[in-house]
JSON list of C-alpha atoms in Angstrom, two decimals:
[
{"chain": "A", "resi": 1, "resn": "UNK", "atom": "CA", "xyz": [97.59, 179.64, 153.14]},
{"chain": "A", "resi": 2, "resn": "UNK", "atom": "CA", "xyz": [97.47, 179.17, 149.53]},
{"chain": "A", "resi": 3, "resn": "UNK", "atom": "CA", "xyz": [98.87, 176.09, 147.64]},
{"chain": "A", "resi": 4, "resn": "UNK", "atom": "CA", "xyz": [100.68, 175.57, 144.61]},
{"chain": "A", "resi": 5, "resn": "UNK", "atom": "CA", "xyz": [99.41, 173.45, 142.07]},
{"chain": "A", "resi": 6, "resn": "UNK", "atom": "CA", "xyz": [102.35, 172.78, 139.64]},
{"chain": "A", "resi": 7, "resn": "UNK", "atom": "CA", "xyz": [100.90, 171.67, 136.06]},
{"chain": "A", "resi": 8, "resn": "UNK", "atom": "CA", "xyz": [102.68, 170.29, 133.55]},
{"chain": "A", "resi": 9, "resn": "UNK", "atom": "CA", "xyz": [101.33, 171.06, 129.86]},
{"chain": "A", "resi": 10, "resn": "UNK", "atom": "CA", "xyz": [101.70, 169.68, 126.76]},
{"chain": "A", "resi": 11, "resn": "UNK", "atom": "CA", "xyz": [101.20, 172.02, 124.90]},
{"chain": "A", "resi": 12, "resn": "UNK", "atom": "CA", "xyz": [100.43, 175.25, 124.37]},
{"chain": "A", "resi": 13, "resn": "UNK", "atom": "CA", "xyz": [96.61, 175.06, 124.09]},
{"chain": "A", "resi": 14, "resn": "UNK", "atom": "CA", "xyz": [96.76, 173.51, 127.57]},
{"chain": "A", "resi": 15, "resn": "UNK", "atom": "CA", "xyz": [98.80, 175.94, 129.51]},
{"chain": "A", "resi": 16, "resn": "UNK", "atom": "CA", "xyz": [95.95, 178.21, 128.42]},
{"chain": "A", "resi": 17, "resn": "UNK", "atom": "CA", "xyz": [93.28, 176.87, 128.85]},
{"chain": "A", "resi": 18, "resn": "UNK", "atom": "CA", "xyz": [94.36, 176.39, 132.81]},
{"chain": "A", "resi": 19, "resn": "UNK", "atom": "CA", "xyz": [95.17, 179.93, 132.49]},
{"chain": "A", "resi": 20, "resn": "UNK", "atom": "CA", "xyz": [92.16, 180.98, 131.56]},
{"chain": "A", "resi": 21, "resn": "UNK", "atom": "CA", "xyz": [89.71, 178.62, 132.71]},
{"chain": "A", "resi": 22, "resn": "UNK", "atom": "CA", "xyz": [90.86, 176.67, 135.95]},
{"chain": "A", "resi": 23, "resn": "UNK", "atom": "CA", "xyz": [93.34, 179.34, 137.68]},
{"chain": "A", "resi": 24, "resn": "UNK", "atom": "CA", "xyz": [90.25, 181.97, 138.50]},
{"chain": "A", "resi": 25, "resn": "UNK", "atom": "CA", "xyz": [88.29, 179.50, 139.53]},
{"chain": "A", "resi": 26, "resn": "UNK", "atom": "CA", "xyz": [90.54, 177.07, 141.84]},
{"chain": "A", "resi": 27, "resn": "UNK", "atom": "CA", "xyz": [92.10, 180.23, 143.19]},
{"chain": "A", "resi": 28, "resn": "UNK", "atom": "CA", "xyz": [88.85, 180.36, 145.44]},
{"chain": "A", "resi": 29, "resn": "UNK", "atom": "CA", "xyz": [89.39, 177.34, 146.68]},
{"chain": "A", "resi": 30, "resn": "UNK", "atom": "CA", "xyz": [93.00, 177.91, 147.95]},
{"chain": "A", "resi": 31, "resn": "UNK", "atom": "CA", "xyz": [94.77, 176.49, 145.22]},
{"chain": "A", "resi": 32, "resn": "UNK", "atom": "CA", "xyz": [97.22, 178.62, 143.05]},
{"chain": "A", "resi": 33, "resn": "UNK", "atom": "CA", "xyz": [97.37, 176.64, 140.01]},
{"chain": "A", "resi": 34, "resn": "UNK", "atom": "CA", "xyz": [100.84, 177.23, 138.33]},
{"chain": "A", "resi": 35, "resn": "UNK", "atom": "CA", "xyz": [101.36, 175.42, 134.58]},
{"chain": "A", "resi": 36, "resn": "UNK", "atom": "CA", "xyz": [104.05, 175.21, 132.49]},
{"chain": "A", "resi": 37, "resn": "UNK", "atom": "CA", "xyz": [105.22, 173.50, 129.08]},
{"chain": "A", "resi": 38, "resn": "UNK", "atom": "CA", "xyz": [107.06, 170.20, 129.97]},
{"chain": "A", "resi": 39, "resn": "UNK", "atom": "CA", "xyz": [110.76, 170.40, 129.37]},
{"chain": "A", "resi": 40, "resn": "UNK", "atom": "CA", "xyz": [113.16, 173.57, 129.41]},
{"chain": "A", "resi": 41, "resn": "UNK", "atom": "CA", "xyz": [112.28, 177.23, 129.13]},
{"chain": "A", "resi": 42, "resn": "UNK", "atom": "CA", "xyz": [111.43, 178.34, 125.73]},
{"chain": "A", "resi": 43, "resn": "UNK", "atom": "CA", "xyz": [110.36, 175.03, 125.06]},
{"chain": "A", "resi": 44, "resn": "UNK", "atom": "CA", "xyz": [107.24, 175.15, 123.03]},
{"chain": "A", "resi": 45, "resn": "UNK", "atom": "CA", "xyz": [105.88, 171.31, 123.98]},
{"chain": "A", "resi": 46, "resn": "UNK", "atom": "CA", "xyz": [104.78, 168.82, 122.36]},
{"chain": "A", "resi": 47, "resn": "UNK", "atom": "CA", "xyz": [107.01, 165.40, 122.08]},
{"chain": "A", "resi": 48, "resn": "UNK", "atom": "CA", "xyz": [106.52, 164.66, 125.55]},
{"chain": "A", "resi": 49, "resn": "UNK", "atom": "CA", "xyz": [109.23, 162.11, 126.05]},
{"chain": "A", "resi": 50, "resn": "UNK", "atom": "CA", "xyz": [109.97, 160.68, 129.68]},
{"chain": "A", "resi": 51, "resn": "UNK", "atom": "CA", "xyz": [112.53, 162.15, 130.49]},
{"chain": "A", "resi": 52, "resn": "UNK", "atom": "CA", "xyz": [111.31, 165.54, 130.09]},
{"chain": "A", "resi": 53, "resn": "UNK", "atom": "CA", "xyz": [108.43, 164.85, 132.48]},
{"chain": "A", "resi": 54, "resn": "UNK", "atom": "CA", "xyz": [110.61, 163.06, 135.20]},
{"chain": "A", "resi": 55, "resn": "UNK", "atom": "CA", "xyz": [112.81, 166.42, 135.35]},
{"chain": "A", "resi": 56, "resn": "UNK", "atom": "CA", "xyz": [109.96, 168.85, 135.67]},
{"chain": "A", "resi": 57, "resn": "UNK", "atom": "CA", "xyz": [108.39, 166.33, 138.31]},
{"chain": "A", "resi": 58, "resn": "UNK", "atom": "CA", "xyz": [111.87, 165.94, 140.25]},
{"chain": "A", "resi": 59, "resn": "UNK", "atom": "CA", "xyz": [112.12, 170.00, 140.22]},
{"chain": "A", "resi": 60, "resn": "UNK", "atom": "CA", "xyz": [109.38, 170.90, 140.84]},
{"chain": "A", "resi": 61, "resn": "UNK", "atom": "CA", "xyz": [108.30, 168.23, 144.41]},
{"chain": "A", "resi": 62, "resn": "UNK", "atom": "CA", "xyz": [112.27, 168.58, 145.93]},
{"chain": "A", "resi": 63, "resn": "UNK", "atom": "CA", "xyz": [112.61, 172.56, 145.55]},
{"chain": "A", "resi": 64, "resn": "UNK", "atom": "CA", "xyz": [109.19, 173.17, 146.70]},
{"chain": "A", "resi": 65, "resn": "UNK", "atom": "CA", "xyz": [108.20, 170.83, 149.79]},
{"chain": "A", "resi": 66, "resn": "UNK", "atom": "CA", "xyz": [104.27, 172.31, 150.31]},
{"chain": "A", "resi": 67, "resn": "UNK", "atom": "CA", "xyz": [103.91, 172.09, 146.37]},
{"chain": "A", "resi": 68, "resn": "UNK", "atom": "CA", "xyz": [101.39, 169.45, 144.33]},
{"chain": "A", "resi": 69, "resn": "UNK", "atom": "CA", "xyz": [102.59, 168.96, 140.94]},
{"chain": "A", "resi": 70, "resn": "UNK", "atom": "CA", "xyz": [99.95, 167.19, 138.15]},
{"chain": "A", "resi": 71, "resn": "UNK", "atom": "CA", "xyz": [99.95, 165.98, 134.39]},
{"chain": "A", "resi": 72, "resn": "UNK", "atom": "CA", "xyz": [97.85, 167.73, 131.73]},
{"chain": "A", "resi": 73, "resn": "UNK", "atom": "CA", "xyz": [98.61, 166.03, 128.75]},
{"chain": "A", "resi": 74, "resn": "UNK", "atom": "CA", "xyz": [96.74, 164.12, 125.70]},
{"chain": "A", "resi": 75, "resn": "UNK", "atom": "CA", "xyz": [96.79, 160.08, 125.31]},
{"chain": "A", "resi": 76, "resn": "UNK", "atom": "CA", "xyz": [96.50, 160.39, 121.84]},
{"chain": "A", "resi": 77, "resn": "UNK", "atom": "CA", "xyz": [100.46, 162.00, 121.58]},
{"chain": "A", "resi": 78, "resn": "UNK", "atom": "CA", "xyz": [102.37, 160.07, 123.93]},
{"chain": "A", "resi": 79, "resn": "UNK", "atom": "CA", "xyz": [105.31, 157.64, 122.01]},
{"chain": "A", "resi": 80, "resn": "UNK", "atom": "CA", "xyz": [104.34, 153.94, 122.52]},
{"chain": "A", "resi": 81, "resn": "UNK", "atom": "CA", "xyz": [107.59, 153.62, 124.58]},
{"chain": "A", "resi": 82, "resn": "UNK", "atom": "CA", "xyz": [105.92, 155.67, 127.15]},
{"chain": "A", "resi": 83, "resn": "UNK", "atom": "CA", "xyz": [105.24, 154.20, 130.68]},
{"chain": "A", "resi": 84, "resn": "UNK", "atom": "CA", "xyz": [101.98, 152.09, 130.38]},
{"chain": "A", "resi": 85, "resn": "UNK", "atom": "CA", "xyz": [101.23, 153.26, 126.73]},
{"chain": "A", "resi": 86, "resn": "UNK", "atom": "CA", "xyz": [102.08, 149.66, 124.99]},
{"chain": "A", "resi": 87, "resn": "UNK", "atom": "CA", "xyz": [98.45, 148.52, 124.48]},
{"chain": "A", "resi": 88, "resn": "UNK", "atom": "CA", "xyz": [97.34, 147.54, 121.35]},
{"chain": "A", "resi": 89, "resn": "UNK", "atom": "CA", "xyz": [93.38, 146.31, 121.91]},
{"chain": "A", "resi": 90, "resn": "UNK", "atom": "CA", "xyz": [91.27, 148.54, 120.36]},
{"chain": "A", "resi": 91, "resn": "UNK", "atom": "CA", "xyz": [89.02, 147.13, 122.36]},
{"chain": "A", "resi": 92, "resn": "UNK", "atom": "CA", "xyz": [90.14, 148.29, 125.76]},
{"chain": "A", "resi": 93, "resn": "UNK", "atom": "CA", "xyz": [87.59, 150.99, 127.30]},
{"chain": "A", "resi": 94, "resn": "UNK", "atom": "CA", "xyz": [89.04, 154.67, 128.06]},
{"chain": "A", "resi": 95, "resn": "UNK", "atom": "CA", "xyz": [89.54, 153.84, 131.57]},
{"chain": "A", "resi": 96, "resn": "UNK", "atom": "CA", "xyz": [91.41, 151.29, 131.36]},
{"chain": "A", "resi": 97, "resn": "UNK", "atom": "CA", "xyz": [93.75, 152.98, 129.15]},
{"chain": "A", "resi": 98, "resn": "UNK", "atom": "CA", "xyz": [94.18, 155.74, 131.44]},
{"chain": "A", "resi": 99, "resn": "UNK", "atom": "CA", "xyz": [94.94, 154.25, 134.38]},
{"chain": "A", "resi": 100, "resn": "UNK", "atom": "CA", "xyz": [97.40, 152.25, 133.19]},
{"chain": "A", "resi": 101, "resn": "UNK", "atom": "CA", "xyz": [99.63, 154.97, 131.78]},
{"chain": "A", "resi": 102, "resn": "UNK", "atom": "CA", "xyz": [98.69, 157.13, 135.05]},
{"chain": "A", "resi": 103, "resn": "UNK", "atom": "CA", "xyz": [99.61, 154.15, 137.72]},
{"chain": "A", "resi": 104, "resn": "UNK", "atom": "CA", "xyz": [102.54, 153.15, 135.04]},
{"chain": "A", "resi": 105, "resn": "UNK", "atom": "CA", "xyz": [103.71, 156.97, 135.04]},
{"chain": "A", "resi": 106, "resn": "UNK", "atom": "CA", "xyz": [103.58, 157.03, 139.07]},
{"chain": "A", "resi": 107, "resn": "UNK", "atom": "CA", "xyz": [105.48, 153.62, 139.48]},
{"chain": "A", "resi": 108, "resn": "UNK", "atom": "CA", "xyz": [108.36, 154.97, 137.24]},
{"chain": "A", "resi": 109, "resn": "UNK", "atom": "CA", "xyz": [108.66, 158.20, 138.92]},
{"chain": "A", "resi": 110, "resn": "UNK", "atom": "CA", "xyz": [108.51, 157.29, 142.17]},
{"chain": "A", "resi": 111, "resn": "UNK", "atom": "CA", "xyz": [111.04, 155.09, 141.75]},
{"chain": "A", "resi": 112, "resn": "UNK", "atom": "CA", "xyz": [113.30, 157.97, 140.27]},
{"chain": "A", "resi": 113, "resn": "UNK", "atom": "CA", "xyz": [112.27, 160.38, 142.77]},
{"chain": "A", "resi": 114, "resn": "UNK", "atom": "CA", "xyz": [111.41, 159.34, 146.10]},
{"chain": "A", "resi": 115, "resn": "UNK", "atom": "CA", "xyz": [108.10, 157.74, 147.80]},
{"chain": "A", "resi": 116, "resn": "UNK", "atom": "CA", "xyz": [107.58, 161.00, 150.07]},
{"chain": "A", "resi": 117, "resn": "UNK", "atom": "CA", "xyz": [107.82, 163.60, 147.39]},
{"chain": "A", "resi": 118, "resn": "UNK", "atom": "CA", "xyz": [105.76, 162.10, 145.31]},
{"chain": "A", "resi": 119, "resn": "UNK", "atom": "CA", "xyz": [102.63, 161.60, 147.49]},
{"chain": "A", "resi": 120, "resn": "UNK", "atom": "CA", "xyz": [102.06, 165.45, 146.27]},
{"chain": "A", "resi": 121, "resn": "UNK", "atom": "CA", "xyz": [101.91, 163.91, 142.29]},
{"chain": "A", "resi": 122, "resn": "UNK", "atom": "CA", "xyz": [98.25, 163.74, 140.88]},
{"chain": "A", "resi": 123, "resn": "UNK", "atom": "CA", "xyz": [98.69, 161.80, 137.54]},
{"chain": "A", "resi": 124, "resn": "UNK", "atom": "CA", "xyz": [96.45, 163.06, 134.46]},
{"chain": "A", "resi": 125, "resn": "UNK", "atom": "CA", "xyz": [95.90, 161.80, 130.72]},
{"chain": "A", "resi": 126, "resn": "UNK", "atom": "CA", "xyz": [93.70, 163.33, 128.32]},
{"chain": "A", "resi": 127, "resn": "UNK", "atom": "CA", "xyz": [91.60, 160.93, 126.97]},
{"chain": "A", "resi": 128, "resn": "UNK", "atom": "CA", "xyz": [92.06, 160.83, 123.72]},
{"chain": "A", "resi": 129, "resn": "UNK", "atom": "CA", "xyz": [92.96, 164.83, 123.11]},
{"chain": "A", "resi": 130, "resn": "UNK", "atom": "CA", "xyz": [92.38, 168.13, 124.82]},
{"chain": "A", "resi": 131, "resn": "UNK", "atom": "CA", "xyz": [90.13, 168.76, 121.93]},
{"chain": "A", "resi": 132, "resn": "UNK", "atom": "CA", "xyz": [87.80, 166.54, 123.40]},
{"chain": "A", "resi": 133, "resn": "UNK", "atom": "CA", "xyz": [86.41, 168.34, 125.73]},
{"chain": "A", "resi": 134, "resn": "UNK", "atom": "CA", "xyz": [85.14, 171.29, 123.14]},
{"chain": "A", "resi": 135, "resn": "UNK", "atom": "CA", "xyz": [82.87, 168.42, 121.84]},
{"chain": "A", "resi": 136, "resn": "UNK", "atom": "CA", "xyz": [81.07, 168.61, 125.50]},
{"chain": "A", "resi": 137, "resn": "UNK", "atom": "CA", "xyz": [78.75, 171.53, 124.02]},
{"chain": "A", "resi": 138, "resn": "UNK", "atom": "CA", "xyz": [78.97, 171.56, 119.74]},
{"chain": "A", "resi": 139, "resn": "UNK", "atom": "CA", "xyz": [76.70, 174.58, 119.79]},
{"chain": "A", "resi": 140, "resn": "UNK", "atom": "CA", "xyz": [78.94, 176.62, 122.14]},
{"chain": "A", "resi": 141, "resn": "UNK", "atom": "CA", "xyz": [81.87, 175.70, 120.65]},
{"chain": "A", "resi": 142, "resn": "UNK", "atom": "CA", "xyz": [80.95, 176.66, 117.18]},
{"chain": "A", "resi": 143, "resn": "UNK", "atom": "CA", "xyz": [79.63, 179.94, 118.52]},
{"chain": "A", "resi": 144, "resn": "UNK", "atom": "CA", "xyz": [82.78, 180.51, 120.69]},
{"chain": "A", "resi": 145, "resn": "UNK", "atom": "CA", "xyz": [84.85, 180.49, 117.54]},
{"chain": "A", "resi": 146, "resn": "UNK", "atom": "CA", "xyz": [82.59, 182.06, 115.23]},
{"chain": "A", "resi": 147, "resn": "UNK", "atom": "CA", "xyz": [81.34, 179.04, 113.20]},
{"chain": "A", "resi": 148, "resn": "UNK", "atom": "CA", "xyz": [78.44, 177.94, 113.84]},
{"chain": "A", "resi": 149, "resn": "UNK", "atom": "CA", "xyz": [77.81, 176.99, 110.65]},
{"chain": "A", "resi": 150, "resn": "UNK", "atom": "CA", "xyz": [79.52, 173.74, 111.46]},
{"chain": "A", "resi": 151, "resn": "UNK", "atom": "CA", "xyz": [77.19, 173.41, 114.27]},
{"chain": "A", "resi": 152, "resn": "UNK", "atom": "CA", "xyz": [75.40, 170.16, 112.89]},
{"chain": "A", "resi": 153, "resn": "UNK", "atom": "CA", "xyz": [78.72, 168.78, 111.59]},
{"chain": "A", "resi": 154, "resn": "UNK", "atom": "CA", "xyz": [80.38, 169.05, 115.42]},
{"chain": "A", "resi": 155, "resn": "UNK", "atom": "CA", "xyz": [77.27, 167.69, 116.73]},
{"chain": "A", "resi": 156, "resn": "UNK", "atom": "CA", "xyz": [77.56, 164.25, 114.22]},
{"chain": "A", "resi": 157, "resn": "UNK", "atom": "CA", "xyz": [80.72, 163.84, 115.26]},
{"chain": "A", "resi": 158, "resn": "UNK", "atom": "CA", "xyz": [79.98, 164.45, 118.92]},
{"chain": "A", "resi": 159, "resn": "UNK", "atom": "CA", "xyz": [76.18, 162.31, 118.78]},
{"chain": "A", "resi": 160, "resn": "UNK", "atom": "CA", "xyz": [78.43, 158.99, 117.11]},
{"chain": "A", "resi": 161, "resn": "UNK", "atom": "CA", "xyz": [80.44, 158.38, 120.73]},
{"chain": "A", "resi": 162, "resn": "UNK", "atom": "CA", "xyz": [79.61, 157.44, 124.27]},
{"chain": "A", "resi": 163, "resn": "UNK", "atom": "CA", "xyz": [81.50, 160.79, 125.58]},
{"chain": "A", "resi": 164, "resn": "UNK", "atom": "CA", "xyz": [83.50, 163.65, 124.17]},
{"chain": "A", "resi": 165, "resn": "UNK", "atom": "CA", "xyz": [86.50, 161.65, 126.15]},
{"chain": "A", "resi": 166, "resn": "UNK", "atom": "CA", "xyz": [85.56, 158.04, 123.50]},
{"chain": "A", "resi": 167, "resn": "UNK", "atom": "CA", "xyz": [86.16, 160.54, 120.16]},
{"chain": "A", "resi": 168, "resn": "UNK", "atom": "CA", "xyz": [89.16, 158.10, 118.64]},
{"chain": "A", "resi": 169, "resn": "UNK", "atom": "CA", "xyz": [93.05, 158.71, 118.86]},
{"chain": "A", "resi": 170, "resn": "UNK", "atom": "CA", "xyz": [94.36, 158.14, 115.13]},
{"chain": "A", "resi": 171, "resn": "UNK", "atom": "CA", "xyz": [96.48, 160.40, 112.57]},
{"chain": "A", "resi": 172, "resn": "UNK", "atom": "CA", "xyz": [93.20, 160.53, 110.86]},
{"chain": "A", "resi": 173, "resn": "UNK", "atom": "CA", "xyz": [89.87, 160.79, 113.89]},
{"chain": "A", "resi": 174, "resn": "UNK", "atom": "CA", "xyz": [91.24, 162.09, 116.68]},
{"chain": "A", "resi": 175, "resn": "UNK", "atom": "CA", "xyz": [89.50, 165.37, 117.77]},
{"chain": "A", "resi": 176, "resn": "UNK", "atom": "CA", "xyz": [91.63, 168.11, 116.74]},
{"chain": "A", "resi": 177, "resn": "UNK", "atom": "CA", "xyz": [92.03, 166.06, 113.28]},
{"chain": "A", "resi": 178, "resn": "UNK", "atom": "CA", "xyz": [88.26, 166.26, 113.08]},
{"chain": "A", "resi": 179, "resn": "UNK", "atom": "CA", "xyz": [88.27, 169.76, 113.49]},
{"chain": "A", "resi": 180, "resn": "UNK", "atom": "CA", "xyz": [90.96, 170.84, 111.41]},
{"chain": "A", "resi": 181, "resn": "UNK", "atom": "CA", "xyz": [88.94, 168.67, 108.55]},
{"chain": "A", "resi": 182, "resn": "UNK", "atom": "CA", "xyz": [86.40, 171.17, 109.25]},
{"chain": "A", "resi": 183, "resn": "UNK", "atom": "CA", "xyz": [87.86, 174.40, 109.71]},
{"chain": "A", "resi": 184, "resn": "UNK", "atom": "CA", "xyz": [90.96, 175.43, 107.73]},
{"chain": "A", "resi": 185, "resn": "UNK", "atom": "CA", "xyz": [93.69, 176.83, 109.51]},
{"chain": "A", "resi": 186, "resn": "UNK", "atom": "CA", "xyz": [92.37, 175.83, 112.92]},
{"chain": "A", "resi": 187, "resn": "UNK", "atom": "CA", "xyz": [94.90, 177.54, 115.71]},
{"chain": "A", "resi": 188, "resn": "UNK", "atom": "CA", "xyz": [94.75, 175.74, 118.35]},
{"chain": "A", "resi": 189, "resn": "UNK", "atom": "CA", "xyz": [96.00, 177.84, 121.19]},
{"chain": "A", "resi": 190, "resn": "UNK", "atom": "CA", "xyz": [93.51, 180.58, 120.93]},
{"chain": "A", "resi": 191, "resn": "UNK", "atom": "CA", "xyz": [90.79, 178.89, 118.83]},
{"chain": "A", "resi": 192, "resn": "UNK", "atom": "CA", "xyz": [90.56, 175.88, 121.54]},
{"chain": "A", "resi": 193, "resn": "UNK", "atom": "CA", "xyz": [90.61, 178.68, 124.30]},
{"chain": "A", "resi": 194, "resn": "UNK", "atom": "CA", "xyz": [88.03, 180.31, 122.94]},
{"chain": "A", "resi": 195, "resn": "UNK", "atom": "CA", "xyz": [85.66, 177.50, 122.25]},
{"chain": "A", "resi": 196, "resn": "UNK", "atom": "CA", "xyz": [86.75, 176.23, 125.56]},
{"chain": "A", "resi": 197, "resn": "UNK", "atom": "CA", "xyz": [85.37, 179.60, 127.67]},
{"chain": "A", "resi": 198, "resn": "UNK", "atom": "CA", "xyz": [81.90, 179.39, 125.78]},
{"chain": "A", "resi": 199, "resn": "UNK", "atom": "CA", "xyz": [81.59, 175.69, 126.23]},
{"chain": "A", "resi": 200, "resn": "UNK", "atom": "CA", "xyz": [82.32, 176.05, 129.81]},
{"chain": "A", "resi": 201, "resn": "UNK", "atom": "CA", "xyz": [83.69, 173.51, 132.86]},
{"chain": "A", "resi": 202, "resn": "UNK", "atom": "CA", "xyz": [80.72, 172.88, 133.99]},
{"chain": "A", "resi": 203, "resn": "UNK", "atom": "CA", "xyz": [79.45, 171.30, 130.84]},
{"chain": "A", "resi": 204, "resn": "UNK", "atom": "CA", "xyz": [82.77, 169.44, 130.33]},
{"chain": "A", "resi": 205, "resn": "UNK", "atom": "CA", "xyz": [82.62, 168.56, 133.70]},
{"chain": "A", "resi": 206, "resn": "UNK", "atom": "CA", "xyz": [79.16, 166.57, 133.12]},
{"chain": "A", "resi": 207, "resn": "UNK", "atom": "CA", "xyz": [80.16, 165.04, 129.96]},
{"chain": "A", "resi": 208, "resn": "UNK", "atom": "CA", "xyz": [83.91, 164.49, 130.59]},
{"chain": "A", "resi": 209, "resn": "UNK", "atom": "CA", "xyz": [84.09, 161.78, 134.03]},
{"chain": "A", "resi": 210, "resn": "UNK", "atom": "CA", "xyz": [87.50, 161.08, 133.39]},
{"chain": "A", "resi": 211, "resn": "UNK", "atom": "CA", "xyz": [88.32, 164.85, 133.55]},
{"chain": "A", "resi": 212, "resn": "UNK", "atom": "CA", "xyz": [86.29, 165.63, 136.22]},
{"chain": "A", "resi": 213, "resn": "UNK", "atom": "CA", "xyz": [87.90, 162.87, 138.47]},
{"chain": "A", "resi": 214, "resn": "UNK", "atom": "CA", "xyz": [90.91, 164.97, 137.90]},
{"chain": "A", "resi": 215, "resn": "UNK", "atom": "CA", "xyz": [89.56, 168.10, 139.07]},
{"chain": "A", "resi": 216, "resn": "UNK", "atom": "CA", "xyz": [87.81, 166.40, 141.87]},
{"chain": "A", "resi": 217, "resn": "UNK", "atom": "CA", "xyz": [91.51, 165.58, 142.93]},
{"chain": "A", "resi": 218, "resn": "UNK", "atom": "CA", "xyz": [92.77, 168.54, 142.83]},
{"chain": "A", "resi": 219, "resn": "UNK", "atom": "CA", "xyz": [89.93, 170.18, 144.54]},
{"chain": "A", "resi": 220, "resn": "UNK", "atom": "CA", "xyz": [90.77, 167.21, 147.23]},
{"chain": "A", "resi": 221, "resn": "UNK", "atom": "CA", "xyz": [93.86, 169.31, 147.53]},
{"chain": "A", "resi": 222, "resn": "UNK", "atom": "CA", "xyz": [92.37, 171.89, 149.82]},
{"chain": "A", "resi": 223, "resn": "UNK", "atom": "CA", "xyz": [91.26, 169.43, 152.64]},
{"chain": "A", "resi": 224, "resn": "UNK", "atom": "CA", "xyz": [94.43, 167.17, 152.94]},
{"chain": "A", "resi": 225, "resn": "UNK", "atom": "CA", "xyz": [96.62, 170.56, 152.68]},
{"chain": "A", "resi": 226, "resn": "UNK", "atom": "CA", "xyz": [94.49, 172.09, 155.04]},
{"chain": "A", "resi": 227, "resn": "UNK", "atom": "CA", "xyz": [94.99, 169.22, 157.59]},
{"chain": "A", "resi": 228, "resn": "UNK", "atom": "CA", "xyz": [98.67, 169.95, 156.94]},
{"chain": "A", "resi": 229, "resn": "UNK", "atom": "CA", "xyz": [98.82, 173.16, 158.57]}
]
């Protein structure tokens, strides 16, 4: 029996990519991974505001009782007032950061929702951007969107941090700001695609931990739903 895997995007360039890159391969595990922007229909995403995401969760775990939902959006865009997201030490490692918004998120929702329900909720954060995964393989992603003369410049950007996932969140150094400083008129949605595919999961998996933890949760998926049935 196959089981849905609600997703809630961001963006754009995130419904895509797990259209491209995660559905095909997750489908062979028994998971039908199903994303969608946050908020209403038509919606095109960004400003991901509370409230939004509470609705989508709420929907989406009380109409469909077999049904996982999960989070795919960035660190780097959430509003300070979001659950978890009021820390202002630079020095606080990635992980830290993450959780905290992910076990702040839960707390809220559950609370909202209902303890049963949300036992099938997989929290996820980007850390700091979805861009940062292209930075997993420079090469690749240059050649994926037909640039690779900026080859060495990705690289220096990519060879100055402990992982693609440490590349900085500000208005200024966050990944995709990097890469629009690069490469004018950078379109996300199909650009990002695009370098994502050549760069591959594998290769994001090895250099991204906090990304493959996800994964590795949703692949977990298949066992407890299996025991289910």
């Amino acid at each position: 029996m196959m089981i849905r895997v609600h997703i809630i995007c961001e963006g754009q360039t995130e419904e895509m990519f797990v259209k491209e890159l995660l559905v095909p391969i997750f489908l062979a595990k028994g998971l039908l991974l199903v994303p969608a922007l946050v908020g209403r229909p038509g919606h095109k995403g960004g400003n991901f505001k509370f409230d939004r995401l509470q609705a989508d969760v709420k929907n989406r775990l009380l109409n469909e009782k077999t049904a996982y939902c999960t989070t795919f959006f960035d660190y780097y865009g959430l509003p300070q007032s979001f659950p978890g997201k009021d820390i202002h030490d630079s020095q606080v490692d990635i992980v830290t950061k993450a959780t905290r918004v992910q076990d702040a998120m839960t707390t809220k929702l559950t609370r909202l929702i209902s303890d049963d329900a949300m036992r099938r909720f997989i929290p996820f954060v980007q850390m700091y951007e979805f861009e940062a995964l292209l930075f997993s393989d420079p090469l690749a992603f240059a050649r994926g969107i037909s640039n690779e003369h900026l080859s060495q410049n990705l690289i220096d950007i990519a060879e100055q941090f402990d992982s693609p996932e440490h590349i900085n969140n500000s208005p200024q150094t966050s990944p995709s700001k990097r890469i629009e400083s690069l490469i004018r008129g950078y379109e996300k949605p199909l650009m990002g695609t695009l370098g994502a595919l050549e760069v591959g999961l594998d290769v994001m998996r090895q250099k991204c931990e906090l990304f493959d933890n996800w994964l590795k949760q949703l692949e977990s998926i298949t066992v407890v739903g299996s025991s289910n049935t």
